[in-house]
mmCIF file with all atom_site columns, N, CA and C in Angstrom:
data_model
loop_
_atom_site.group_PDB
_atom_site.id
_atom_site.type_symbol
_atom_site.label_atom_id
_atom_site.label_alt_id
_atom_site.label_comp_id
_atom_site.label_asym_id
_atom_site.label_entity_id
_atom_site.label_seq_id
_atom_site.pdbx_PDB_ins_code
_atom_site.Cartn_x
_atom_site.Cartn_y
_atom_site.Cartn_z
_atom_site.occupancy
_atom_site.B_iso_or_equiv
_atom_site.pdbx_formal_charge
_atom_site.auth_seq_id
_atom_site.auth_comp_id
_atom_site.auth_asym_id
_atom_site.auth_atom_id
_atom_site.pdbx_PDB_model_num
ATOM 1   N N  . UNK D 1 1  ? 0.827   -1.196 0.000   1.00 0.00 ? 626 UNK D N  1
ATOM 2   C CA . UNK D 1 1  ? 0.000   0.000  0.000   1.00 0.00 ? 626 UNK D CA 1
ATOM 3   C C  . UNK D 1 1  ? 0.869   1.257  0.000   1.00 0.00 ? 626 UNK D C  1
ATOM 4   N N  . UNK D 1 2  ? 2.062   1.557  0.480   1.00 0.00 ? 627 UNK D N  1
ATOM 5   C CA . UNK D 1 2  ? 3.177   2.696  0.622   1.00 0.00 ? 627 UNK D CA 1
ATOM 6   C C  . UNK D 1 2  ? 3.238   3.014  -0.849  1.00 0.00 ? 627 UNK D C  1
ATOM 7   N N  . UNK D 1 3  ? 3.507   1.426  -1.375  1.00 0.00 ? 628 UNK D N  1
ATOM 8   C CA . UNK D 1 3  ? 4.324   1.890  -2.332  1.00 0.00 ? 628 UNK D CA 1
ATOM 9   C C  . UNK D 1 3  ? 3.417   2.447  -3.598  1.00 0.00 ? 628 UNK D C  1
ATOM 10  N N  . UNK D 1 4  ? 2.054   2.200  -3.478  1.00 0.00 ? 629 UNK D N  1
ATOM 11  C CA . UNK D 1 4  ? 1.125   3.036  -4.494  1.00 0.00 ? 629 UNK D CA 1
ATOM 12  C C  . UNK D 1 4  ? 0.584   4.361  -3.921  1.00 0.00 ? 629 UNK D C  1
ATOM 13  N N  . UNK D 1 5  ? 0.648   4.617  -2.567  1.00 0.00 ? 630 UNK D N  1
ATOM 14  C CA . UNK D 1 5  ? 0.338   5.761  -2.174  1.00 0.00 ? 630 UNK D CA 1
ATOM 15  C C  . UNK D 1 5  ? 1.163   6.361  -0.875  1.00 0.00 ? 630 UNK D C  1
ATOM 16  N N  . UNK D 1 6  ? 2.578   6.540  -1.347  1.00 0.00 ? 631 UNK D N  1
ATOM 17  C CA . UNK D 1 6  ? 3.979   7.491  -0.959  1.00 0.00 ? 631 UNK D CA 1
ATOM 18  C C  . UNK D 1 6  ? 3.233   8.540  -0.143  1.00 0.00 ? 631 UNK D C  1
ATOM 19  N N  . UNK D 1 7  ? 3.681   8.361  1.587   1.00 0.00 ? 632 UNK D N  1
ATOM 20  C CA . UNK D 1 7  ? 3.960   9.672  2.258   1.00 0.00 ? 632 UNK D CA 1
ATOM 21  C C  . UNK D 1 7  ? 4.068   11.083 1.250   1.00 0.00 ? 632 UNK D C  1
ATOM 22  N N  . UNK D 1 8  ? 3.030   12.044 0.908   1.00 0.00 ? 633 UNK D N  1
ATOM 23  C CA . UNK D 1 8  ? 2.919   13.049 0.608   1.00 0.00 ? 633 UNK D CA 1
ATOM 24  C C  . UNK D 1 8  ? 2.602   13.131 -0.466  1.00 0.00 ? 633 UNK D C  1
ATOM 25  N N  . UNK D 1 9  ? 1.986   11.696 -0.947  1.00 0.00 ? 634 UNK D N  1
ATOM 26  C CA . UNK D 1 9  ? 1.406   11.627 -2.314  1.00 0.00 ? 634 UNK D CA 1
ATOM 27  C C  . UNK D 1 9  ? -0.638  11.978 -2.421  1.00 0.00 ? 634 UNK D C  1
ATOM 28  N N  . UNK D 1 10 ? -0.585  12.544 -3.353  1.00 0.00 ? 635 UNK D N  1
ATOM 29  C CA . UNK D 1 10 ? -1.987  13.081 -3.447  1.00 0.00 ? 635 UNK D CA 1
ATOM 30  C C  . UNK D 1 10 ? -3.111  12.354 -3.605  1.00 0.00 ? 635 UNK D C  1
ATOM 31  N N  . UNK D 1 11 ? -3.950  12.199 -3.295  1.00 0.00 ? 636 UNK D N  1
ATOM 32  C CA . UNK D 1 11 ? -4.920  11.620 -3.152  1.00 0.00 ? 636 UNK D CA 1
ATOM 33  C C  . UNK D 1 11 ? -6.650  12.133 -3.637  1.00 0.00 ? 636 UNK D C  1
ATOM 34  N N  . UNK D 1 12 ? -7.338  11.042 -4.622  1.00 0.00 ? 637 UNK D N  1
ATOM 35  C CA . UNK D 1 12 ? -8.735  11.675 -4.646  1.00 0.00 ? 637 UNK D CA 1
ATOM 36  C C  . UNK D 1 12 ? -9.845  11.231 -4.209  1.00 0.00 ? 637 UNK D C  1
ATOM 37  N N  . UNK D 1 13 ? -10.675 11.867 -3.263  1.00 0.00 ? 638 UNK D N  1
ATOM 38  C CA . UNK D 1 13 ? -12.071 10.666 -3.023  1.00 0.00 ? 638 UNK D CA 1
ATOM 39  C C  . UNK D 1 13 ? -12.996 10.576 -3.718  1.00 0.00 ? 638 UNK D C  1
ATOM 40  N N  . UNK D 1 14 ? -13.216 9.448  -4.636  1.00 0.00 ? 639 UNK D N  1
ATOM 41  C CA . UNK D 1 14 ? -14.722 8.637  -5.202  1.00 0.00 ? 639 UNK D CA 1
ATOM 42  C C  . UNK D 1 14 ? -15.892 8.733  -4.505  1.00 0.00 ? 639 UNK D C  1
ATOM 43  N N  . UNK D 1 15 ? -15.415 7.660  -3.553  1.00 0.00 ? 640 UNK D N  1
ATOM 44  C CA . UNK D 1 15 ? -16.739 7.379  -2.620  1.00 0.00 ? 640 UNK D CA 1
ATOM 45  C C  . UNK D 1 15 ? -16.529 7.367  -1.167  1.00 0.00 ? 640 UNK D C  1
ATOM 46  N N  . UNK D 1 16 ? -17.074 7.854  0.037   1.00 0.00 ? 641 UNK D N  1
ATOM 47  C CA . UNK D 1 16 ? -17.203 7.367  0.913   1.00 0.00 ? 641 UNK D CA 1
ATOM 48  C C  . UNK D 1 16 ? -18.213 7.133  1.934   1.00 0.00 ? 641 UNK D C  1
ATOM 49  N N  . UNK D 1 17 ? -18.789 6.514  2.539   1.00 0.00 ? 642 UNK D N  1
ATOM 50  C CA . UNK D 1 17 ? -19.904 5.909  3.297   1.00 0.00 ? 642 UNK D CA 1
ATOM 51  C C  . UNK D 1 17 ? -19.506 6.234  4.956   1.00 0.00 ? 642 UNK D C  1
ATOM 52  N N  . UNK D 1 18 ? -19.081 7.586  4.962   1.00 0.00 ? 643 UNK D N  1
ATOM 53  C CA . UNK D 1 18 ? -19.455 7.729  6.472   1.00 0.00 ? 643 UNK D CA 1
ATOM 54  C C  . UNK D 1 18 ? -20.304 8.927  6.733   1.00 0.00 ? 643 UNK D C  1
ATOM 55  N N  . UNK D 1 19 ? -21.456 8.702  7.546   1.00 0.00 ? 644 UNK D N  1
ATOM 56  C CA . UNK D 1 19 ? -22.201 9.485  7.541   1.00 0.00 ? 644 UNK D CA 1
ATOM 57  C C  . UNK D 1 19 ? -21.813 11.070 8.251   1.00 0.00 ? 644 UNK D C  1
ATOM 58  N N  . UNK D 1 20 ? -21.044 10.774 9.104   1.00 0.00 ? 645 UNK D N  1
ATOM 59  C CA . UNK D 1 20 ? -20.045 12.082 10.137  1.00 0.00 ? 645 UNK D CA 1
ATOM 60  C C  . UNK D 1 20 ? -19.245 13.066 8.877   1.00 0.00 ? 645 UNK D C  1
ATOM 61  N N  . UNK D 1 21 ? -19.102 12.886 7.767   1.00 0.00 ? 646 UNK D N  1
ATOM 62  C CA . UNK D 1 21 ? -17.873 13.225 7.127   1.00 0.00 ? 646 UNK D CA 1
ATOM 63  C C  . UNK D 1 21 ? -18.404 14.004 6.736   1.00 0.00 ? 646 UNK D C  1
ATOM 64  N N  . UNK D 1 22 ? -18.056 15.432 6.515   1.00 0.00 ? 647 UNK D N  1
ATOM 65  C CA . UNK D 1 22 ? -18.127 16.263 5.230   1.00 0.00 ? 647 UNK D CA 1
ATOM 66  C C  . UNK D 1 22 ? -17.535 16.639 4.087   1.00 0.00 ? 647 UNK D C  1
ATOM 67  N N  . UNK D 1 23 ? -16.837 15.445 3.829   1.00 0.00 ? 648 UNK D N  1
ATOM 68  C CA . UNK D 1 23 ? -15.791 15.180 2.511   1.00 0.00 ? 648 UNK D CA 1
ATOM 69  C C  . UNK D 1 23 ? -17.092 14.997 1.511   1.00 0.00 ? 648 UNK D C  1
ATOM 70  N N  . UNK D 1 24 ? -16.727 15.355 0.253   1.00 0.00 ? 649 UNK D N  1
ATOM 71  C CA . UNK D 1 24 ? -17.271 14.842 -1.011  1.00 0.00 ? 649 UNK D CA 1
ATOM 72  C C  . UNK D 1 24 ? -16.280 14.907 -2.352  1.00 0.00 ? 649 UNK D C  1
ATOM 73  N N  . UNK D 1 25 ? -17.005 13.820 -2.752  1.00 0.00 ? 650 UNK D N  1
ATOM 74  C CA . UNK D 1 25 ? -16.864 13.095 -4.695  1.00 0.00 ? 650 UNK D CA 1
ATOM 75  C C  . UNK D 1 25 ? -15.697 14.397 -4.864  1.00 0.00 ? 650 UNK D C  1
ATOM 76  N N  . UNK D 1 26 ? -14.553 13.779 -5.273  1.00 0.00 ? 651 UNK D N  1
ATOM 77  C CA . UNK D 1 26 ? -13.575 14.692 -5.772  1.00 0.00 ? 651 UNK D CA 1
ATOM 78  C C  . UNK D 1 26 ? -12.669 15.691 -4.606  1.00 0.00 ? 651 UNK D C  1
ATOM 79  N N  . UNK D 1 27 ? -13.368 15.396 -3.827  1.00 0.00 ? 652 UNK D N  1
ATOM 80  C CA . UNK D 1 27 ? -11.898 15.943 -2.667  1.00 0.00 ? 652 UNK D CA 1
ATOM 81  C C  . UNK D 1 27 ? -10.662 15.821 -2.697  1.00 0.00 ? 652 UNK D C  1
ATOM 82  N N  . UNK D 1 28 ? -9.750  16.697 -2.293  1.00 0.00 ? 653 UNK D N  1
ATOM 83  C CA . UNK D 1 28 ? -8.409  15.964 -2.311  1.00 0.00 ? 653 UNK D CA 1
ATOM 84  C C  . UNK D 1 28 ? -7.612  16.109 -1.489  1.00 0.00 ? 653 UNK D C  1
ATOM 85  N N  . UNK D 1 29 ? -6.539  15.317 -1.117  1.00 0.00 ? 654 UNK D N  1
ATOM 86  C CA . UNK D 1 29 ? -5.816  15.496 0.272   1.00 0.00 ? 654 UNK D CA 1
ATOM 87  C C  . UNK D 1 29 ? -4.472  14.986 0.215   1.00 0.00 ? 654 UNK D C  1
ATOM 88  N N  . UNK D 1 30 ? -3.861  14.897 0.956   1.00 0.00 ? 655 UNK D N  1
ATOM 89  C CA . UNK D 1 30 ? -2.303  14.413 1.308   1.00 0.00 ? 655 UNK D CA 1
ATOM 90  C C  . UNK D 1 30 ? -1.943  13.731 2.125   1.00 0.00 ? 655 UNK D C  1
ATOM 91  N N  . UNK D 1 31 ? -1.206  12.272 1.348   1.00 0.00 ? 656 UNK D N  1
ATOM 92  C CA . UNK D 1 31 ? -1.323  11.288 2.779   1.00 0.00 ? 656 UNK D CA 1
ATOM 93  C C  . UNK D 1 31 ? 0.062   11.542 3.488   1.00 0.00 ? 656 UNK D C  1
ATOM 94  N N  . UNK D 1 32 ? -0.620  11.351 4.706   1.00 0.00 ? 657 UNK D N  1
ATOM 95  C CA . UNK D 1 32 ? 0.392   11.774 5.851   1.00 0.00 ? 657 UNK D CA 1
ATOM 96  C C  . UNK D 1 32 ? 0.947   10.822 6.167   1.00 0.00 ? 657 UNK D C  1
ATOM 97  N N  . UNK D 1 33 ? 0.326   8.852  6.883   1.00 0.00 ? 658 UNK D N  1
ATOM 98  C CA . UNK D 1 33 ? 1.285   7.903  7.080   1.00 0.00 ? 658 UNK D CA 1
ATOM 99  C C  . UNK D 1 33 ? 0.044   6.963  6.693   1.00 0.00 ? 658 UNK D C  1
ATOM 100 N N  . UNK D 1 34 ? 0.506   5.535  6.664   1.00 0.00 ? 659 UNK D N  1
ATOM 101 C CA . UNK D 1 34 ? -0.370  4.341  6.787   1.00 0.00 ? 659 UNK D CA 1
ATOM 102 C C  . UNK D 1 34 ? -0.221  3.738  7.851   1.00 0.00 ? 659 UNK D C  1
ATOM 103 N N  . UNK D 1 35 ? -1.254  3.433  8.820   1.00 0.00 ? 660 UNK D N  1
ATOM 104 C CA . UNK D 1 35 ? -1.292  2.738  10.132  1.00 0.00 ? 660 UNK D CA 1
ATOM 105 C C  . UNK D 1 35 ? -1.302  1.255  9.784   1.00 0.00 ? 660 UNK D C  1
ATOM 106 N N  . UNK D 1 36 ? -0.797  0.708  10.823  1.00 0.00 ? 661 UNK D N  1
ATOM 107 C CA . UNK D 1 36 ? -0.564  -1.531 10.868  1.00 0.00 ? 661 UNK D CA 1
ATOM 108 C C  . UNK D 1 36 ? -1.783  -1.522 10.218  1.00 0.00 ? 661 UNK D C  1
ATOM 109 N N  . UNK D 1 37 ? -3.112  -1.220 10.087  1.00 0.00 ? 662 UNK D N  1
ATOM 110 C CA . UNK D 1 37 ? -4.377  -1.504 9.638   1.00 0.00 ? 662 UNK D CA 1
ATOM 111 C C  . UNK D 1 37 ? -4.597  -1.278 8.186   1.00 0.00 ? 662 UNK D C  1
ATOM 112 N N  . UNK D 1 38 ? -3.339  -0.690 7.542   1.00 0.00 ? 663 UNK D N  1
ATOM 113 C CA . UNK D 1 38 ? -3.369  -0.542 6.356   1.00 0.00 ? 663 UNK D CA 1
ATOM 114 C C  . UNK D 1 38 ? -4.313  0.537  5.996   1.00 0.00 ? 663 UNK D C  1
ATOM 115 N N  . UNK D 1 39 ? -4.999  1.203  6.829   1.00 0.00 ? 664 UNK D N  1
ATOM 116 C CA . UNK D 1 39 ? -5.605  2.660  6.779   1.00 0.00 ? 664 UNK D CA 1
ATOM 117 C C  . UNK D 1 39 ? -4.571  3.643  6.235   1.00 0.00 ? 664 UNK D C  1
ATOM 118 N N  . UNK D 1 40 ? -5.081  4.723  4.902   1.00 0.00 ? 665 UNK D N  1
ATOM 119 C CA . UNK D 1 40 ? -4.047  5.952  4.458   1.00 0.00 ? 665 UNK D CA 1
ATOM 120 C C  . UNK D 1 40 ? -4.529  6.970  5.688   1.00 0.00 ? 665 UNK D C  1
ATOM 121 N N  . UNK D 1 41 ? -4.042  7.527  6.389   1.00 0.00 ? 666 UNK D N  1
ATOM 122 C CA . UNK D 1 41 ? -3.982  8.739  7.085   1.00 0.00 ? 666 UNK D CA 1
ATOM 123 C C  . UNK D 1 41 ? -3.708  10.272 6.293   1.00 0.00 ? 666 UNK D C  1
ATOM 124 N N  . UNK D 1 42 ? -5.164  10.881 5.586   1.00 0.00 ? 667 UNK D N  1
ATOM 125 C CA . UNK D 1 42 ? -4.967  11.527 4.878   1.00 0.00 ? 667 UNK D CA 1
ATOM 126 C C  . UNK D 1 42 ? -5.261  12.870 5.397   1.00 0.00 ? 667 UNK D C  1
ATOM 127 N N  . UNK D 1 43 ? -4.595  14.113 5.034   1.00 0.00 ? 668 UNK D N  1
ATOM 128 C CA . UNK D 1 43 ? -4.790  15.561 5.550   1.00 0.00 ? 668 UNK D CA 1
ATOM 129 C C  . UNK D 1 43 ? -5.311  16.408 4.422   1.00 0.00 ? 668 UNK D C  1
ATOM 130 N N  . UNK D 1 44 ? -6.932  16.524 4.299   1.00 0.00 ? 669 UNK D N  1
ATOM 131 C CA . UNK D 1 44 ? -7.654  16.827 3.705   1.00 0.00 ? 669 UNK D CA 1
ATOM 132 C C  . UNK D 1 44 ? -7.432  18.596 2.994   1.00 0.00 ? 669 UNK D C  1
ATOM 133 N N  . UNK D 1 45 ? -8.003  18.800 2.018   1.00 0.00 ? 670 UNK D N  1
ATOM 134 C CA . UNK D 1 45 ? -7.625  19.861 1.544   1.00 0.00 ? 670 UNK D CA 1
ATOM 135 C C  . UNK D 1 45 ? -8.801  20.825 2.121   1.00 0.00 ? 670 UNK D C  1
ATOM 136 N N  . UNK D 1 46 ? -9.816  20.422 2.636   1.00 0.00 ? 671 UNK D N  1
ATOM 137 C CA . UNK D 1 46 ? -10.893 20.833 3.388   1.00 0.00 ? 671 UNK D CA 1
ATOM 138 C C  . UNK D 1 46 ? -10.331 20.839 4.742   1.00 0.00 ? 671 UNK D C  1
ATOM 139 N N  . UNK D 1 47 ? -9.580  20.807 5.535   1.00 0.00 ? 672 UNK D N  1
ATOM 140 C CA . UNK D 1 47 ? -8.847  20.800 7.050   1.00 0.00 ? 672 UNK D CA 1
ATOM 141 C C  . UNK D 1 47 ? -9.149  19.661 7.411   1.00 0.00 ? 672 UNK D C  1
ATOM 142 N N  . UNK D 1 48 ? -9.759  19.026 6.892   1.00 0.00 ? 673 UNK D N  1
ATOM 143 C CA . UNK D 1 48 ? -10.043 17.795 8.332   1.00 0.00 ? 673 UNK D CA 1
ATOM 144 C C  . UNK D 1 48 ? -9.045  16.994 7.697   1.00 0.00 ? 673 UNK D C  1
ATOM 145 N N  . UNK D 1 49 ? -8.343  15.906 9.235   1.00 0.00 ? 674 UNK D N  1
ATOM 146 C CA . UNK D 1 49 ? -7.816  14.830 8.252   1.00 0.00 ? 674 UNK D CA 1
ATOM 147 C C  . UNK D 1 49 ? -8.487  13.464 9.033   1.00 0.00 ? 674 UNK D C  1
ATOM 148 N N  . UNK D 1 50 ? -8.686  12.673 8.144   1.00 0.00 ? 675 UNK D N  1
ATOM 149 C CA . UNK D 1 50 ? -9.633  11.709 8.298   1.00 0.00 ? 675 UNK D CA 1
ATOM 150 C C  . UNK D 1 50 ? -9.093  10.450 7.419   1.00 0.00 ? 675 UNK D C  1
ATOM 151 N N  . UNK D 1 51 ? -8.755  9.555  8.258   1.00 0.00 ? 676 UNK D N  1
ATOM 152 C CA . UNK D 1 51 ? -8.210  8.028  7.353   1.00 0.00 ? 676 UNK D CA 1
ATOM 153 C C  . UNK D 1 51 ? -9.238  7.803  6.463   1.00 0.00 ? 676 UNK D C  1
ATOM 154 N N  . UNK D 1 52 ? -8.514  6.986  5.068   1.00 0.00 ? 677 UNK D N  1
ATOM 155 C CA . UNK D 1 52 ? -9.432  6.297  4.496   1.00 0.00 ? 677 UNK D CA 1
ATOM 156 C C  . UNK D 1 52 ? -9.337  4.903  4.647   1.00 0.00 ? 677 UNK D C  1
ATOM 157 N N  . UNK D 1 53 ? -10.423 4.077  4.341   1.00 0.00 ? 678 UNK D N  1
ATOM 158 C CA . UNK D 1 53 ? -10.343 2.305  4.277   1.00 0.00 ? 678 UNK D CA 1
ATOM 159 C C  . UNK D 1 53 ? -10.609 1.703  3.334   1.00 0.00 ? 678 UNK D C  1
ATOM 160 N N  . UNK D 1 54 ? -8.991  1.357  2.800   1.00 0.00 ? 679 UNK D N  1
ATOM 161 C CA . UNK D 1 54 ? -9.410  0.514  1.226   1.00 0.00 ? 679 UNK D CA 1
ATOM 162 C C  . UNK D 1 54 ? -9.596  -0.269 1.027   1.00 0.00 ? 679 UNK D C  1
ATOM 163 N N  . UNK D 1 55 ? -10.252 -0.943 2.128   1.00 0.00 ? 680 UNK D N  1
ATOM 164 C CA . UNK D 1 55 ? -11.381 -1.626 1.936   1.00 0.00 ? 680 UNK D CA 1
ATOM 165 C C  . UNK D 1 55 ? -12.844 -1.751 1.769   1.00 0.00 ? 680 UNK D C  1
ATOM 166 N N  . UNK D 1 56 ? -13.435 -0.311 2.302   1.00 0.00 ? 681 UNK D N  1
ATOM 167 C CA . UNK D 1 56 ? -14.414 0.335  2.255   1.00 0.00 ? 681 UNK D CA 1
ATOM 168 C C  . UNK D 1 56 ? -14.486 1.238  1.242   1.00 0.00 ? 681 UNK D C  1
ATOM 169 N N  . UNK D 1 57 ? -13.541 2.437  1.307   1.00 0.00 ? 682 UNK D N  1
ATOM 170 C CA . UNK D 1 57 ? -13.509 3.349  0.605   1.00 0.00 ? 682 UNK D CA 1
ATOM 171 C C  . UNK D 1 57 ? -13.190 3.625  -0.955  1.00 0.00 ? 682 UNK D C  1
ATOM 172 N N  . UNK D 1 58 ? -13.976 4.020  -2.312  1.00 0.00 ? 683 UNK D N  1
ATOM 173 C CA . UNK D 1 58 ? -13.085 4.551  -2.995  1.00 0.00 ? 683 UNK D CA 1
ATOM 174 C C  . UNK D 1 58 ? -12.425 5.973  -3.246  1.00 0.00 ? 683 UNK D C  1
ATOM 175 N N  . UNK D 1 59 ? -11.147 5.705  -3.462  1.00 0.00 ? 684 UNK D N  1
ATOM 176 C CA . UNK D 1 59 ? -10.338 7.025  -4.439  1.00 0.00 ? 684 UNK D CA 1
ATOM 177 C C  . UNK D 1 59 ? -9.346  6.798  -5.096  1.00 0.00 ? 684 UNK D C  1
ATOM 178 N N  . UNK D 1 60 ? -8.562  7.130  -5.513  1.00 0.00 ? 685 UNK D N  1
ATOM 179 C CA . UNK D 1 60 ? -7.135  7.315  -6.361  1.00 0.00 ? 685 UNK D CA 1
ATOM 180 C C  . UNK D 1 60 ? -6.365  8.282  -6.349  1.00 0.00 ? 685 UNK D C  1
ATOM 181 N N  . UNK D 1 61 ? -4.901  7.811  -7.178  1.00 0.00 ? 686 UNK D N  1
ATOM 182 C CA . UNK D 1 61 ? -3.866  8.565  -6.959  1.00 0.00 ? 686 UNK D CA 1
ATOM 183 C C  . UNK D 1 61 ? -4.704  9.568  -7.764  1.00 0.00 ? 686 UNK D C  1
ATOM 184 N N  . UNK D 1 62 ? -3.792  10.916 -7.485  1.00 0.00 ? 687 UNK D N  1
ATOM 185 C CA . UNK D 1 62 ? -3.770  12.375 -8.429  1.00 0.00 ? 687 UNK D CA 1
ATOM 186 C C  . UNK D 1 62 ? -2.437  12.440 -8.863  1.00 0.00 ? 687 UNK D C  1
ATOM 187 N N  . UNK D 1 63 ? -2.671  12.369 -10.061 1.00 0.00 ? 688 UNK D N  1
ATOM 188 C CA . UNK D 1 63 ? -1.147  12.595 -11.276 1.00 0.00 ? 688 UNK D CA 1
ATOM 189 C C  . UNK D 1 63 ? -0.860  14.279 -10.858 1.00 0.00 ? 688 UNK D C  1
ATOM 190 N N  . UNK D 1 64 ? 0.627   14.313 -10.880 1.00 0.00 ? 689 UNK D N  1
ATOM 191 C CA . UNK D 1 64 ? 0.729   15.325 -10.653 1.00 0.00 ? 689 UNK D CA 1
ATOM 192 C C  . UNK D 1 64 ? 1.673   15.814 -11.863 1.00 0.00 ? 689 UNK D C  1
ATOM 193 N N  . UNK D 1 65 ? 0.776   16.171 -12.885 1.00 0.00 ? 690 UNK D N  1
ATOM 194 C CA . UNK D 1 65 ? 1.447   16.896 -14.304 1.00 0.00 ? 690 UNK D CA 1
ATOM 195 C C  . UNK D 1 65 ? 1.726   17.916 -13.917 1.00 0.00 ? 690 UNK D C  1
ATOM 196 N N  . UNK D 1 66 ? 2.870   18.491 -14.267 1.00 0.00 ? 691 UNK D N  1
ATOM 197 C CA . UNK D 1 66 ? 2.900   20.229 -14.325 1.00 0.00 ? 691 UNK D CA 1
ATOM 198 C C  . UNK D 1 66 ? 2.612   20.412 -15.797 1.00 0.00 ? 691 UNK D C  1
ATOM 199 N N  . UNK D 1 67 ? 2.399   22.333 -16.153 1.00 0.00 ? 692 UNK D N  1
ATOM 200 C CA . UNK D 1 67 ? 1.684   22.492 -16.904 1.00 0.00 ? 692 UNK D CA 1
ATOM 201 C C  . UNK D 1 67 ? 3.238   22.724 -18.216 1.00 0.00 ? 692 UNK D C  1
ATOM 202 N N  . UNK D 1 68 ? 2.200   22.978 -19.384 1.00 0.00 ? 693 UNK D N  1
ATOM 203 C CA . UNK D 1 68 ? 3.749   22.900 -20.119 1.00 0.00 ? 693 UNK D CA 1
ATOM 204 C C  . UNK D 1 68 ? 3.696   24.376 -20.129 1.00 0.00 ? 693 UNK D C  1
ATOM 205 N N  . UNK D 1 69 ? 4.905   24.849 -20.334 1.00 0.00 ? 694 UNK D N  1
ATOM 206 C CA . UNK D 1 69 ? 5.286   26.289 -20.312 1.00 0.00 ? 694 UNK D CA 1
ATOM 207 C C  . UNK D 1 69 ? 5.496   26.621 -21.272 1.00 0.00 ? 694 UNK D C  1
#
């Protein structure tokens, strides 16, 4: 799991099913660490940071193109 989603690599949310959250479809954030549980520990671009469970949860990496100059 590190190795597809690298400490400070970007992150997007699809889906998630918690009713507490005020994340939505297309959020994006920065993962901070992965816990023994294999949970991403992500620091939301909205302030909150809130693990995801990929087992529960979807999202994906964010390519990080720069633009051409």
């Amino acid at each position: 799991m590190l190795q597809r989603f690298p400490i400070g690599s970007r992150i997007k949310l699809i889906k998630m099913d918690d009713p507490f959250s005020k994340l939505e479809k297309s959020d994006e954030g920065t993962v901070m660490f992965i816990d023994d549980m294999l949970n991403i520990h992500v620091k939301w671009d909205r302030g909150s940071s809130l693990a995801l469970l990929p087992e529960v949860d979807l999202f994906e990496a964010v390519s990080e193109n720069s633009p051409e100059e």
